[in-house]
PDB file of C-alpha atoms in Angstrom:
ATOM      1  CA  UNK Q 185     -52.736 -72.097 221.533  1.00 68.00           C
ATOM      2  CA  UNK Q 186     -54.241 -69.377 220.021  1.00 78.00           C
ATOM      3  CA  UNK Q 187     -53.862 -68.055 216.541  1.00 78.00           C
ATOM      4  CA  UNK Q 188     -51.149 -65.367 217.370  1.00 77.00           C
ATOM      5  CA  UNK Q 189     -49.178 -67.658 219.945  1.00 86.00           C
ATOM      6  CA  UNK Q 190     -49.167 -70.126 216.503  1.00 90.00           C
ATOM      7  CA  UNK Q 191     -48.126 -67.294 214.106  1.00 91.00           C
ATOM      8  CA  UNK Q 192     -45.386 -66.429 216.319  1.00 92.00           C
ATOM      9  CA  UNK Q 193     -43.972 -69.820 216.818  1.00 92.00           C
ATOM     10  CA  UNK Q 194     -44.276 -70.447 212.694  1.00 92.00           C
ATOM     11  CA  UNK Q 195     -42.557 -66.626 212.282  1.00 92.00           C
ATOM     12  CA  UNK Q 196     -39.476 -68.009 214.813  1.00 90.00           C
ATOM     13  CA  UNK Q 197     -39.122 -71.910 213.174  1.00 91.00           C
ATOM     14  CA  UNK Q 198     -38.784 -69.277 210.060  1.00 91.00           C
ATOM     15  CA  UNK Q 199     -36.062 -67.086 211.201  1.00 89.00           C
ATOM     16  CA  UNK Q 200     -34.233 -70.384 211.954  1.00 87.00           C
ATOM     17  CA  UNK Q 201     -34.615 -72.124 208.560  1.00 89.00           C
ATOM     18  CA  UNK Q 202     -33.289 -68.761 206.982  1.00 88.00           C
ATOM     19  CA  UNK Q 203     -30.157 -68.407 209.257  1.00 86.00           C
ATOM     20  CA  UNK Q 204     -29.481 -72.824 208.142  1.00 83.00           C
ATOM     21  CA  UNK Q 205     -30.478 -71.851 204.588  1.00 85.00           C
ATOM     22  CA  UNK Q 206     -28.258 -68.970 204.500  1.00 82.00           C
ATOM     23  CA  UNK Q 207     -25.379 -71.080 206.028  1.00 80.00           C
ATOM     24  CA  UNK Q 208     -25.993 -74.366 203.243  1.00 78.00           C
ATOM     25  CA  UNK Q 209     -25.404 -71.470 200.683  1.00 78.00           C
ATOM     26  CA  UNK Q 210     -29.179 -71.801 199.315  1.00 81.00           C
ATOM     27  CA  UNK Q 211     -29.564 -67.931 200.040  1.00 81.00           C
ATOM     28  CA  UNK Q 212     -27.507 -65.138 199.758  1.00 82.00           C
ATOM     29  CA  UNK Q 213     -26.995 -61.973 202.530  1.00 83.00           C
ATOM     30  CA  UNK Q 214     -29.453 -59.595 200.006  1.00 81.00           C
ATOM     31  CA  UNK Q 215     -32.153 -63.081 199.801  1.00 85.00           C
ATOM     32  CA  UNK Q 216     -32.157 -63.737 203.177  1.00 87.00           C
ATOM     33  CA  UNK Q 217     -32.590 -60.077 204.372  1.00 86.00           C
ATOM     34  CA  UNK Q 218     -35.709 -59.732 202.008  1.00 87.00           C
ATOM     35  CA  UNK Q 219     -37.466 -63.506 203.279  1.00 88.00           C
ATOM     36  CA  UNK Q 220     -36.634 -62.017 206.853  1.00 90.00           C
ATOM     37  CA  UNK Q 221     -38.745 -58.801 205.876  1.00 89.00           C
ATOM     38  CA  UNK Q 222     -41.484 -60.986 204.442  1.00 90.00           C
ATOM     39  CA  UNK Q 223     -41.948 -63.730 207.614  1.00 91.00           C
ATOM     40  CA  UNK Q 224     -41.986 -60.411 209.692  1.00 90.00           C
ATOM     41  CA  UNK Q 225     -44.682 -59.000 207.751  1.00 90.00           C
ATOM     42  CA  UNK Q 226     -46.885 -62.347 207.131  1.00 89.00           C
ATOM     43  CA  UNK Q 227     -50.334 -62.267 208.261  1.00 90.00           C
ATOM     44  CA  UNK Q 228     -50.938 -65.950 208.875  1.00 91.00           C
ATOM     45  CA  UNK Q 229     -49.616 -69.429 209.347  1.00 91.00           C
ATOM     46  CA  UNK Q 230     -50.157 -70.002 205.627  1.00 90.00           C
ATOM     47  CA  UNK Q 231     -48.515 -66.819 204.729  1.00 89.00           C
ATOM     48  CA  UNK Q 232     -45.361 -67.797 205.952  1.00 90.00           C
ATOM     49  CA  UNK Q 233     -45.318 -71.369 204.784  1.00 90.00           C
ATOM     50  CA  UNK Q 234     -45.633 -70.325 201.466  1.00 87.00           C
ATOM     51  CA  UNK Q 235     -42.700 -67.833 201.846  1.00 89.00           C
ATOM     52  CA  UNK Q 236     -40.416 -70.603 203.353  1.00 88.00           C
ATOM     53  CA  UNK Q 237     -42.247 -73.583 201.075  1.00 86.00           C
ATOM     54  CA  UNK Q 238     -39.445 -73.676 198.461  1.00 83.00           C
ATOM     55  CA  UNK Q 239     -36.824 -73.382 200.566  1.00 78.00           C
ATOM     56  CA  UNK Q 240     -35.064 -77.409 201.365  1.00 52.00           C
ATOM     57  CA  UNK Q 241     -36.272 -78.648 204.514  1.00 50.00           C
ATOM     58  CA  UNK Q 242     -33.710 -81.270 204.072  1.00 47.00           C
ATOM     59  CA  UNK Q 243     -30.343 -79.186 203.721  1.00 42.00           C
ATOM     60  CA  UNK Q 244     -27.373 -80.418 205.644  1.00 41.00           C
ATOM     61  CA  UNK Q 245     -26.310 -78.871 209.422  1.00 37.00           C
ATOM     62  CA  UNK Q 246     -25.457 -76.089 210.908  1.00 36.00           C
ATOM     63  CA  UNK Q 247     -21.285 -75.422 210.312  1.00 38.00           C
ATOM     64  CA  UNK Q 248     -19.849 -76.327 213.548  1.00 39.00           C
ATOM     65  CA  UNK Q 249     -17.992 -73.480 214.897  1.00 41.00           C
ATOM     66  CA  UNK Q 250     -14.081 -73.626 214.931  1.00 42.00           C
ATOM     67  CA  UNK Q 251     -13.308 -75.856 218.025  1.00 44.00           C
ATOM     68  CA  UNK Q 252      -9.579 -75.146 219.616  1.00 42.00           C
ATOM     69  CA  UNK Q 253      -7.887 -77.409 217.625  1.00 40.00           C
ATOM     70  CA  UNK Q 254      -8.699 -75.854 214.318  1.00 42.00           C
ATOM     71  CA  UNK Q 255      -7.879 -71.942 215.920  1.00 43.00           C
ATOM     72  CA  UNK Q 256      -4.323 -73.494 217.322  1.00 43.00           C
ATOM     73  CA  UNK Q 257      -1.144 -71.664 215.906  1.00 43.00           C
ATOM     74  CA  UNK Q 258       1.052 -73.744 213.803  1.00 44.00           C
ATOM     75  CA  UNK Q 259       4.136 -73.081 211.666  1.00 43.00           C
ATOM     76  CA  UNK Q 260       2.682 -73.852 208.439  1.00 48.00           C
ATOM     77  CA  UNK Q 261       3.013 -70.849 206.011  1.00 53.00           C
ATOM     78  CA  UNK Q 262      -0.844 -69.217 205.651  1.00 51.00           C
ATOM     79  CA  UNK Q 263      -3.266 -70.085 202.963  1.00 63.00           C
ATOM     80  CA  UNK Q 264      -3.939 -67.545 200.446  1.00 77.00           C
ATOM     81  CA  UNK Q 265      -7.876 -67.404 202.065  1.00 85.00           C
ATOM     82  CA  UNK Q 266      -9.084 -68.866 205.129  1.00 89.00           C
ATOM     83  CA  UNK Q 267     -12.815 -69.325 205.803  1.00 89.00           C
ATOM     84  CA  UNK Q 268     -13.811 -68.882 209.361  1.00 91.00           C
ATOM     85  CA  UNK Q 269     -17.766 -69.313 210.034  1.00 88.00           C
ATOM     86  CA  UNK Q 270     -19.366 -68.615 213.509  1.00 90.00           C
ATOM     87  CA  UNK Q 271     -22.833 -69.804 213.224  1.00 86.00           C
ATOM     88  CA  UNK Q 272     -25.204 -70.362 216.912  1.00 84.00           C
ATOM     89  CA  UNK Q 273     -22.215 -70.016 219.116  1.00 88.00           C
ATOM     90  CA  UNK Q 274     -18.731 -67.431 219.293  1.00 92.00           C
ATOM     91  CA  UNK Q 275     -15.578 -68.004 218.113  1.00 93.00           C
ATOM     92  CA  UNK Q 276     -12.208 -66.810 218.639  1.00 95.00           C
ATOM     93  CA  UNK Q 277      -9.142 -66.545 216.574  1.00 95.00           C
ATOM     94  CA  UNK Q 278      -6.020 -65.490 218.547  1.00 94.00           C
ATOM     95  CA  UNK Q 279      -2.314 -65.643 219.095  1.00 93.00           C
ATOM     96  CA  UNK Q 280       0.424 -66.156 217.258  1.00 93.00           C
ATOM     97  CA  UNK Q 281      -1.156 -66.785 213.846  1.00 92.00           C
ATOM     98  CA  UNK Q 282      -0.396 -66.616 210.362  1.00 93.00           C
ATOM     99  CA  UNK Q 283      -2.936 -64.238 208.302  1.00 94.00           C
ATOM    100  CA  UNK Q 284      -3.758 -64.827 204.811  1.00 93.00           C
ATOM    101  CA  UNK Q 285      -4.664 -61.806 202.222  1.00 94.00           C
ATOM    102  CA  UNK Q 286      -8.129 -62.524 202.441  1.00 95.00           C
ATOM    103  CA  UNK Q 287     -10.536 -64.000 205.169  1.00 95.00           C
ATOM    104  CA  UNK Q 288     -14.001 -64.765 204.136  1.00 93.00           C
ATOM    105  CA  UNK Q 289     -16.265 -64.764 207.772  1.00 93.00           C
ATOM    106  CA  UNK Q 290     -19.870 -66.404 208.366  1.00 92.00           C
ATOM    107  CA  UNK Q 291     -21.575 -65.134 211.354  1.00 93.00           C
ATOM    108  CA  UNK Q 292     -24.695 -66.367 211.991  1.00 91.00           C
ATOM    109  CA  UNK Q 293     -26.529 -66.063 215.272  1.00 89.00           C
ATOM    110  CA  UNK Q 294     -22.860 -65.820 216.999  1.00 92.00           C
ATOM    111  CA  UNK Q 295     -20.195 -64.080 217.309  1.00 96.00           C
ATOM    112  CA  UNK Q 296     -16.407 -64.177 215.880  1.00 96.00           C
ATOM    113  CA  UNK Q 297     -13.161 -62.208 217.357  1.00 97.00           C
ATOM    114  CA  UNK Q 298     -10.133 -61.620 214.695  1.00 97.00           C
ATOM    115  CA  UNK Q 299      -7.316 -60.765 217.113  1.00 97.00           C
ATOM    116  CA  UNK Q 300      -4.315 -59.677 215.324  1.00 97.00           C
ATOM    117  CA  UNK Q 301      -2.359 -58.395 217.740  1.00 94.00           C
ATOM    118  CA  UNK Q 302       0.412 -61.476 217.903  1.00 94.00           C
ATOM    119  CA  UNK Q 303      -0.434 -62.301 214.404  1.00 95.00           C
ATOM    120  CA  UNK Q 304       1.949 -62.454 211.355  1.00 93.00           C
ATOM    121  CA  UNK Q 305       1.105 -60.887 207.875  1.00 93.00           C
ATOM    122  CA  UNK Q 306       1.318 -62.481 204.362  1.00 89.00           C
ATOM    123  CA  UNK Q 307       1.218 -58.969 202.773  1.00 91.00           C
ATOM    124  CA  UNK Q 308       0.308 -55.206 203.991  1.00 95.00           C
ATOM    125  CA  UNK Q 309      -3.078 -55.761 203.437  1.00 96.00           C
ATOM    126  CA  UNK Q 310      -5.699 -58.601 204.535  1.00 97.00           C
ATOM    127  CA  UNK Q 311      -9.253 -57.942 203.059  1.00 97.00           C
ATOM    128  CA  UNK Q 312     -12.325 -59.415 205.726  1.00 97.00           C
ATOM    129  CA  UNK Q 313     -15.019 -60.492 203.599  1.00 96.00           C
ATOM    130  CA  UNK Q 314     -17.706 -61.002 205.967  1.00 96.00           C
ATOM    131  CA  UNK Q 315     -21.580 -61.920 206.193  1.00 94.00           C
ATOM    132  CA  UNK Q 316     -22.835 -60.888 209.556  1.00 95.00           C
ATOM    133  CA  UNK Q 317     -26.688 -62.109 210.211  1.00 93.00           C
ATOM    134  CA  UNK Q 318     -28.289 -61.334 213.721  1.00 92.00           C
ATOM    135  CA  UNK Q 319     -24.903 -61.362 215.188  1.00 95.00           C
ATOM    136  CA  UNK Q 320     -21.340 -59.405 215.951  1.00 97.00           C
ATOM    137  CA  UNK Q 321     -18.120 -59.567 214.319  1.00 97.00           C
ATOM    138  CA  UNK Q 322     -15.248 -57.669 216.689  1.00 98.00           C
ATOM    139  CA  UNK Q 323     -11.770 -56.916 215.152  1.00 98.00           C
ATOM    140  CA  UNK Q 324      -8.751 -56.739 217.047  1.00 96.00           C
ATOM    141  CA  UNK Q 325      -6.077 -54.611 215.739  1.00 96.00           C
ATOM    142  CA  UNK Q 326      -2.596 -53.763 216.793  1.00 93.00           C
ATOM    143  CA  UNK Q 327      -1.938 -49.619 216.989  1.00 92.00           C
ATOM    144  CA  UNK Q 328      -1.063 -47.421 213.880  1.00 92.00           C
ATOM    145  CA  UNK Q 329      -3.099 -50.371 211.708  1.00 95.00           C
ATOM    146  CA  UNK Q 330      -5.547 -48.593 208.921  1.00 95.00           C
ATOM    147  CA  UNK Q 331      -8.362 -50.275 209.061  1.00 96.00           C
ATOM    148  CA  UNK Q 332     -11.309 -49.334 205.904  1.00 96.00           C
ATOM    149  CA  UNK Q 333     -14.913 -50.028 206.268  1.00 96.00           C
ATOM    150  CA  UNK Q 334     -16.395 -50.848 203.388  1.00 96.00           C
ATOM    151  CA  UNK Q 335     -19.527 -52.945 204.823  1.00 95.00           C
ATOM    152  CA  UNK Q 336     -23.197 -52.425 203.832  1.00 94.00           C
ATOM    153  CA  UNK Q 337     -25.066 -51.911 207.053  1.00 95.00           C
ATOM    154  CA  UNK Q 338     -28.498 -52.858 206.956  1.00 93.00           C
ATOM    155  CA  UNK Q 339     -30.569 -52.406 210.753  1.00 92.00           C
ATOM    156  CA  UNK Q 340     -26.736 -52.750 211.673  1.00 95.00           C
ATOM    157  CA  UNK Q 341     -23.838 -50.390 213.057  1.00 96.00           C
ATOM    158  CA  UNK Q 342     -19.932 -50.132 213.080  1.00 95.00           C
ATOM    159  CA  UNK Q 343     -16.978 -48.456 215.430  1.00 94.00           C
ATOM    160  CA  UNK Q 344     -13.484 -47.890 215.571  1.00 91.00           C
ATOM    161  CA  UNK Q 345     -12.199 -47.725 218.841  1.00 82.00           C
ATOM    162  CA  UNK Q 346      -8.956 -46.647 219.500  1.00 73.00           C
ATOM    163  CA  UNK Q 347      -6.396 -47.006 221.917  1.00 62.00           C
ATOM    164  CA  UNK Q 348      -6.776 -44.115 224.486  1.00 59.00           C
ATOM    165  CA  UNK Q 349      -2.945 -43.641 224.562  1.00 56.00           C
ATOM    166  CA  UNK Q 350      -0.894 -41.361 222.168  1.00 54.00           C
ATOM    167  CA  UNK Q 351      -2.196 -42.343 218.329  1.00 70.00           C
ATOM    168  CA  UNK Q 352       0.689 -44.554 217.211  1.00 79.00           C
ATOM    169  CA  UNK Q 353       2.092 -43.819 214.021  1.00 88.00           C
ATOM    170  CA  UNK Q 354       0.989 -46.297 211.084  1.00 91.00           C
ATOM    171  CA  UNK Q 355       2.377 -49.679 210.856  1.00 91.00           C
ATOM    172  CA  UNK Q 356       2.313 -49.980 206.958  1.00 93.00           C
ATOM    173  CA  UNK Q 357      -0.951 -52.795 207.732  1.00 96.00           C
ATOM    174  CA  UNK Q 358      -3.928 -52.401 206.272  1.00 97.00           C
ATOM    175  CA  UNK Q 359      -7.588 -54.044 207.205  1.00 97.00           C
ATOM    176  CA  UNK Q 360     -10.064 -53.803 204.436  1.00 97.00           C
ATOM    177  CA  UNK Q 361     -14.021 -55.029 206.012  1.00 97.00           C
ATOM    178  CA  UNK Q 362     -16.295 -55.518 203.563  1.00 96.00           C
ATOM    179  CA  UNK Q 363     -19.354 -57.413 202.906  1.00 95.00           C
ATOM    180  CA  UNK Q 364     -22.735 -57.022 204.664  1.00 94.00           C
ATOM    181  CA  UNK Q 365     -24.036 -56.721 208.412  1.00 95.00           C
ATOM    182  CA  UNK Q 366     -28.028 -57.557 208.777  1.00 94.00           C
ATOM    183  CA  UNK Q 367     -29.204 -56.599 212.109  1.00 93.00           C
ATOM    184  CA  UNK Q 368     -25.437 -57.341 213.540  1.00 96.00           C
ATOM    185  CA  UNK Q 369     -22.325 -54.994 215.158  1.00 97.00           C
ATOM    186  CA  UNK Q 370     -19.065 -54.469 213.973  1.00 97.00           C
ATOM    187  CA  UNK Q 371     -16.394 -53.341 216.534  1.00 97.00           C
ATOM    188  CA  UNK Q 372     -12.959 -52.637 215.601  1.00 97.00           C
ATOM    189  CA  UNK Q 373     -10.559 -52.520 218.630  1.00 95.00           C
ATOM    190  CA  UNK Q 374      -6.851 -50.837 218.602  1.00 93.00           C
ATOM    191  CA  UNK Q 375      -4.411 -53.025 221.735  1.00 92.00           C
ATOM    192  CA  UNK Q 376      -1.131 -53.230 221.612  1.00 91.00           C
ATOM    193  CA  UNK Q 377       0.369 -57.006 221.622  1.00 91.00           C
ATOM    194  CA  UNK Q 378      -0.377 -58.996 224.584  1.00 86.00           C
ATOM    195  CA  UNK Q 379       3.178 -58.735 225.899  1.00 77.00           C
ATOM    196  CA  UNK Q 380       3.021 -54.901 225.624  1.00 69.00           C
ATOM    197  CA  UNK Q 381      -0.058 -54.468 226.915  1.00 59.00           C
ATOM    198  CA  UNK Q 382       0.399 -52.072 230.491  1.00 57.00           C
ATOM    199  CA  UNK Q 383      -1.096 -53.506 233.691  1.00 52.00           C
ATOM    200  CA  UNK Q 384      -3.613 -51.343 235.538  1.00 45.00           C
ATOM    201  CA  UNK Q 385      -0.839 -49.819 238.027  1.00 43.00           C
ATOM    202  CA  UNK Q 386       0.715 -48.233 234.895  1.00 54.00           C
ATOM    203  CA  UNK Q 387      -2.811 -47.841 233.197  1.00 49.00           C
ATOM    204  CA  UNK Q 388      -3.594 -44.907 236.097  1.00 48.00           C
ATOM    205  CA  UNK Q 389      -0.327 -43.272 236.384  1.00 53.00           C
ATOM    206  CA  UNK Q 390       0.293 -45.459 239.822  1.00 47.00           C
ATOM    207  CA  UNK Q 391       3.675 -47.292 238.901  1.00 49.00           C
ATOM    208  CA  UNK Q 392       5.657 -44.375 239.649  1.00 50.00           C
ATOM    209  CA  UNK Q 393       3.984 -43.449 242.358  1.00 48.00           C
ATOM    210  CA  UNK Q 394       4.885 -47.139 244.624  1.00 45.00           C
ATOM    211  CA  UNK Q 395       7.854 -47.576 242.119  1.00 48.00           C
ATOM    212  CA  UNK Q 396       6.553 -50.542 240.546  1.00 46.00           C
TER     213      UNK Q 396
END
């Protein structure tokens, strides 16, 4: 192996032992995004061993993702703040759920969907605190919602995307997104609940045309 094919392999183990460092809690969003910058840069082997050499080589697991019993829908009333990590894998939370004030997101190497759409509210306002590292964070939102972004994008980018029907008129919801994206996508999606949602006949204008 020759010494580049070795620099590149010790620049990769790197990037991994950031992403599990930053999920233990031993680094924050601003820490991890300046070590990141550093085991880019390194020259050598030794160079980035000494960037990573304080970091603990024998910090806990990853997070496991939300499996499907932790995303069902119950009848509880919701928490004040959920947490909701996403970390080497995606995850989904959907349906008929209730929403706290606050959700604080971890998105590491992975992806997370919020789908409001069947969701029910706490309060007029849910705040998304969210770390996004080398991943994408997509938020689901149902028409006439305001939705603020208040993220600090670093190597990172954002959209709103609304429903290509009439603009609906506002809700009285609001979505606050804040936090930091590193090298990651935020998409924010307007669709109307999952009942409501048209089928393509109606879509194109074809449901009056065969009556359907």
């Amino acid at each position: 192996m020759t010494r580049v094919d070795e620099l590149d392999r010790a620049r990769r183990e790197a990037v991994t032992r950031l992403c599990q460092a930053q999920v233990d809690g031993l680094l924050s969003p601003h820490a991890f995004e300046e070590r990141y910058a550093l085991v880019l840069e390194a020259p050598s082997v030794a160079a980035v061993e000494a960037i990573m050499a304080d970091l603990d080589h024998d910090a806990p697991g990853f997070l496991a993702p939300a499996g499907p019993e932790d995303l069902a829908a119950g009848s509880d009333p919701a928490p004040v703040s959920i947490r909701i990590p996403a970390v080497l894998g995606s995850t989904t939370r959907a349906g008929p759920w209730n929403v706290p004030d606050e959700i604080k997101v971890l998105v590491v190497l992975g992806k997370l969907v919020l789908d409001f759409r069947d969701a029910s509210f706490v309060g007029d306002t849910v705040e998304i605190d969210a770390s996004v590292t080398l991943g994408g964070l997509e938020v689901i939102v149902p028409p006439g919602t305001q939705v603020e972004i208040e993220c600090r994008e670093v190597l990172s980018s954002s959209s709103h995307k609304r429903h290509r029907r009439s603009a609906a008129p506002p809700n009285g919801l609001l979505v606050v997104v804040q936090g930091q994206l590193f090298m990651s996508e935020l998409e924010i999606k307007e669709k109307p609940p999952t009942g409501e949602d048209p089928g393509l006949m109606e879509r194109m204008g074809l449901d009056k045309v065969f009556g359907t």
